[in-house]
XYZ file of C-alpha atoms in Angstrom:
241
model
C 37.176 51.420 -4.112
C 40.372 52.093 -2.182
C 38.559 53.058 0.808
C 36.411 50.006 0.702
C 39.453 47.788 0.316
C 41.165 49.523 3.341
C 38.031 48.959 5.504
C 37.941 45.278 4.486
C 41.655 44.901 5.456
C 40.721 46.274 8.929
C 37.972 43.667 9.285
C 34.882 45.380 7.991
C 32.296 43.064 6.486
C 29.315 43.489 4.285
C 26.534 41.645 2.461
C 27.586 38.979 -0.007
C 25.618 40.748 -2.691
C 25.367 44.410 -2.023
C 23.878 45.229 -5.501
C 21.222 42.661 -6.172
C 20.779 40.937 -2.922
C 18.241 41.471 -0.074
C 18.397 45.069 0.987
C 20.955 45.657 -1.682
C 21.258 48.779 -3.925
C 18.796 47.694 -6.677
C 16.123 46.499 -4.305
C 16.293 49.595 -2.143
C 16.440 52.052 -5.039
C 13.832 50.520 -7.421
C 9.992 50.984 -7.232
C 9.664 47.223 -7.967
C 12.243 44.608 -8.143
C 12.057 40.970 -9.330
C 14.913 38.806 -7.883
C 14.498 36.262 -10.532
C 14.803 38.417 -13.631
C 16.198 41.681 -12.416
C 17.615 42.658 -15.852
C 14.890 41.537 -18.039
C 14.094 45.084 -19.110
C 16.834 47.264 -20.394
C 18.262 49.652 -17.821
C 17.698 53.395 -18.399
C 20.217 55.084 -20.600
C 20.883 57.680 -17.887
C 19.994 58.362 -14.373
C 18.686 61.858 -13.389
C 18.751 63.254 -9.872
C 15.890 65.646 -9.613
C 16.893 67.192 -6.314
C 19.476 67.349 -3.601
C 18.407 66.197 -0.258
C 20.315 66.776 3.013
C 20.637 64.515 6.016
C 20.018 66.665 9.036
C 19.862 63.838 11.604
C 22.631 61.250 12.432
C 20.326 58.283 12.161
C 18.574 56.205 9.487
C 17.156 58.319 6.718
C 13.962 56.243 6.957
C 13.210 57.875 10.342
C 13.773 61.488 9.377
C 10.163 62.289 8.307
C 8.816 61.067 11.651
C 11.461 63.139 13.481
C 10.566 66.414 11.556
C 6.894 65.770 12.199
C 7.499 65.304 15.965
C 9.632 68.393 16.119
C 6.778 70.456 14.655
C 4.621 69.452 17.759
C 7.120 70.949 20.229
C 6.031 68.455 22.897
C 7.425 67.560 26.334
C 8.249 63.916 26.845
C 6.712 63.841 30.386
C 3.375 65.029 29.023
C 3.088 62.365 26.415
C 0.795 59.455 26.870
C 1.405 57.739 23.488
C 2.694 58.233 20.011
C 1.549 56.413 16.871
C 3.891 56.560 13.795
C 2.703 55.675 10.249
C 5.210 54.796 7.548
C 5.468 52.825 4.319
C 5.876 49.083 5.033
C 9.322 48.952 3.399
C 10.799 50.822 6.293
C 9.870 48.109 8.807
C 12.771 45.916 7.637
C 15.261 48.798 8.039
C 14.511 50.985 11.055
C 12.044 49.426 13.394
C 14.150 47.916 16.100
C 11.879 47.812 19.074
C 14.532 47.291 21.825
C 17.855 48.797 20.676
C 20.744 47.515 22.633
C 23.443 49.916 21.349
C 23.789 53.528 20.122
C 24.005 52.191 16.571
C 20.688 50.303 16.947
C 19.127 53.346 18.367
C 19.715 55.001 14.946
C 17.494 52.406 13.449
C 14.638 52.418 15.993
C 11.478 54.431 15.441
C 10.334 53.939 19.023
C 13.552 55.031 20.667
C 14.076 57.982 18.361
C 10.522 59.189 18.905
C 11.120 59.249 22.571
C 14.362 61.129 22.145
C 12.606 63.878 20.102
C 9.731 63.998 22.614
C 12.366 64.725 25.408
C 14.209 67.340 23.253
C 17.422 65.271 22.612
C 19.342 66.500 19.654
C 19.299 63.768 16.925
C 21.674 65.661 14.575
C 24.694 64.998 16.766
C 26.647 61.756 16.152
C 28.069 62.121 19.708
C 24.609 61.542 21.305
C 24.227 58.025 19.981
C 26.011 56.101 22.689
C 25.236 52.623 24.244
C 24.192 54.498 27.427
C 21.364 56.194 25.324
C 19.957 52.791 24.552
C 19.684 52.033 28.358
C 18.075 55.255 29.340
C 15.075 54.191 31.429
C 13.195 57.427 30.724
C 13.460 56.869 26.911
C 12.772 53.225 27.192
C 9.538 53.903 29.201
C 8.105 56.293 26.510
C 9.458 54.000 23.726
C 7.078 51.243 24.911
C 4.252 53.602 24.297
C 5.187 54.307 20.666
C 3.281 52.240 18.161
C 4.476 51.841 14.526
C 1.915 51.266 11.874
C 2.037 51.119 7.996
C 0.183 52.446 5.074
C 1.075 51.316 1.494
C -0.373 54.420 0.180
C 2.465 56.501 1.680
C 5.507 57.129 -0.403
C 8.931 56.291 1.203
C 9.554 59.965 2.057
C 6.353 60.519 3.928
C 5.497 59.686 7.539
C 2.843 60.927 10.063
C 2.533 60.876 13.853
C -0.500 61.023 16.141
C 0.504 62.314 19.632
C -1.752 61.773 22.651
C -1.084 63.764 25.756
C -1.768 62.695 29.283
C -4.213 65.779 29.401
C -6.452 64.075 26.847
C -5.467 66.337 23.937
C -4.090 64.862 20.791
C -2.333 66.120 17.650
C -1.745 64.620 14.170
C 1.102 65.761 12.043
C 2.375 64.581 8.633
C 5.792 65.357 7.038
C 7.127 64.647 3.579
C 10.928 64.891 3.191
C 10.461 65.705 -0.543
C 8.909 68.965 0.447
C 11.186 71.958 -0.007
C 13.001 72.981 3.215
C 13.287 76.733 3.812
C 16.860 77.903 3.495
C 16.861 79.220 7.140
C 15.966 75.757 8.386
C 18.439 74.050 6.158
C 21.266 76.444 6.994
C 20.598 75.969 10.819
C 20.613 72.125 10.388
C 23.859 71.990 8.439
C 25.710 74.400 10.668
C 24.538 72.486 13.745
C 25.916 69.216 12.333
C 29.196 70.913 11.317
C 29.688 72.248 14.849
C 29.225 68.766 16.348
C 31.866 67.346 13.976
C 34.408 70.083 13.715
C 33.921 72.445 16.648
C 32.249 75.857 16.473
C 35.273 77.763 15.293
C 36.290 75.559 12.485
C 32.611 75.054 11.370
C 31.978 78.729 11.235
C 35.207 79.215 9.267
C 34.140 76.568 6.752
C 30.629 78.048 6.527
C 32.059 81.539 5.782
C 34.184 79.978 3.058
C 31.341 78.233 1.448
C 29.326 81.540 1.499
C 32.151 83.173 -0.470
C 32.797 80.063 -2.620
C 32.356 81.930 -5.835
C 35.205 84.318 -4.884
C 37.560 81.584 -3.643
C 40.397 80.261 -5.870
C 40.724 76.500 -6.329
C 43.756 76.542 -4.172
C 42.208 78.405 -1.322
C 39.106 76.166 -1.518
C 41.353 73.144 -1.325
C 43.110 74.463 1.729
C 39.875 75.239 3.470
C 38.432 71.678 2.886
C 41.790 70.049 3.845
C 41.841 71.952 7.205
C 38.346 70.772 7.957
C 39.041 67.169 7.125
C 42.212 67.214 9.222
C 40.314 68.681 12.064
C 37.640 65.911 11.827
C 40.227 63.039 11.603
C 42.066 64.472 14.573
C 38.878 64.383 16.643
C 38.218 60.778 15.450
C 41.686 59.737 16.424
C 41.388 61.277 19.870
C 38.061 59.329 20.388
C 39.838 56.056 19.515
C 42.860 56.667 21.800
């Protein structure tokens, strides 16, 4: 609440109704939602989180299944003739910007992100999402050949891709974010993101501390986290300056 008030003071804005309004919390986190009588049925007595999910890419979560599917293909952008992405219809209102103008809009663009993955651009790094990325002619050219389709039978964690190469070969891959991620893959993804945010030395120090977390005292754990947060804030301040 304090952070939200501080951001508002600096000019940040949000939706008029972030809870029950369009694309608000209730609508985006409920299987079905009636705007007229949203509270007709009694709410559940408690909410249970069945699993912990990690965000391994610095873009909209609604694009992550597509990214993982494309990464499995290990394709080269120059060899790609076209890509067809299939997703649940709900995501079209969130991350289907056809011609992103800024680095932020790229994060919500299936077509541009698909082109990035095809050309081997690291989507886990926040630094890569610049306005220049949105103007990259090579990516724009391939993005125009990415088609996004929908299937209501897909759940909101599943997406598939059909990749057609200029050689005439094609490959179809499907990925569900709800599937268990091997620990080796998860570790590599989290460490890669940490390095981009904190630098290699600090990221490895933090990772080593987490690995020994059961042996750390509360005081030492606090110092480790504080050092990492200070490093991150310092880098952010340098960017602004």
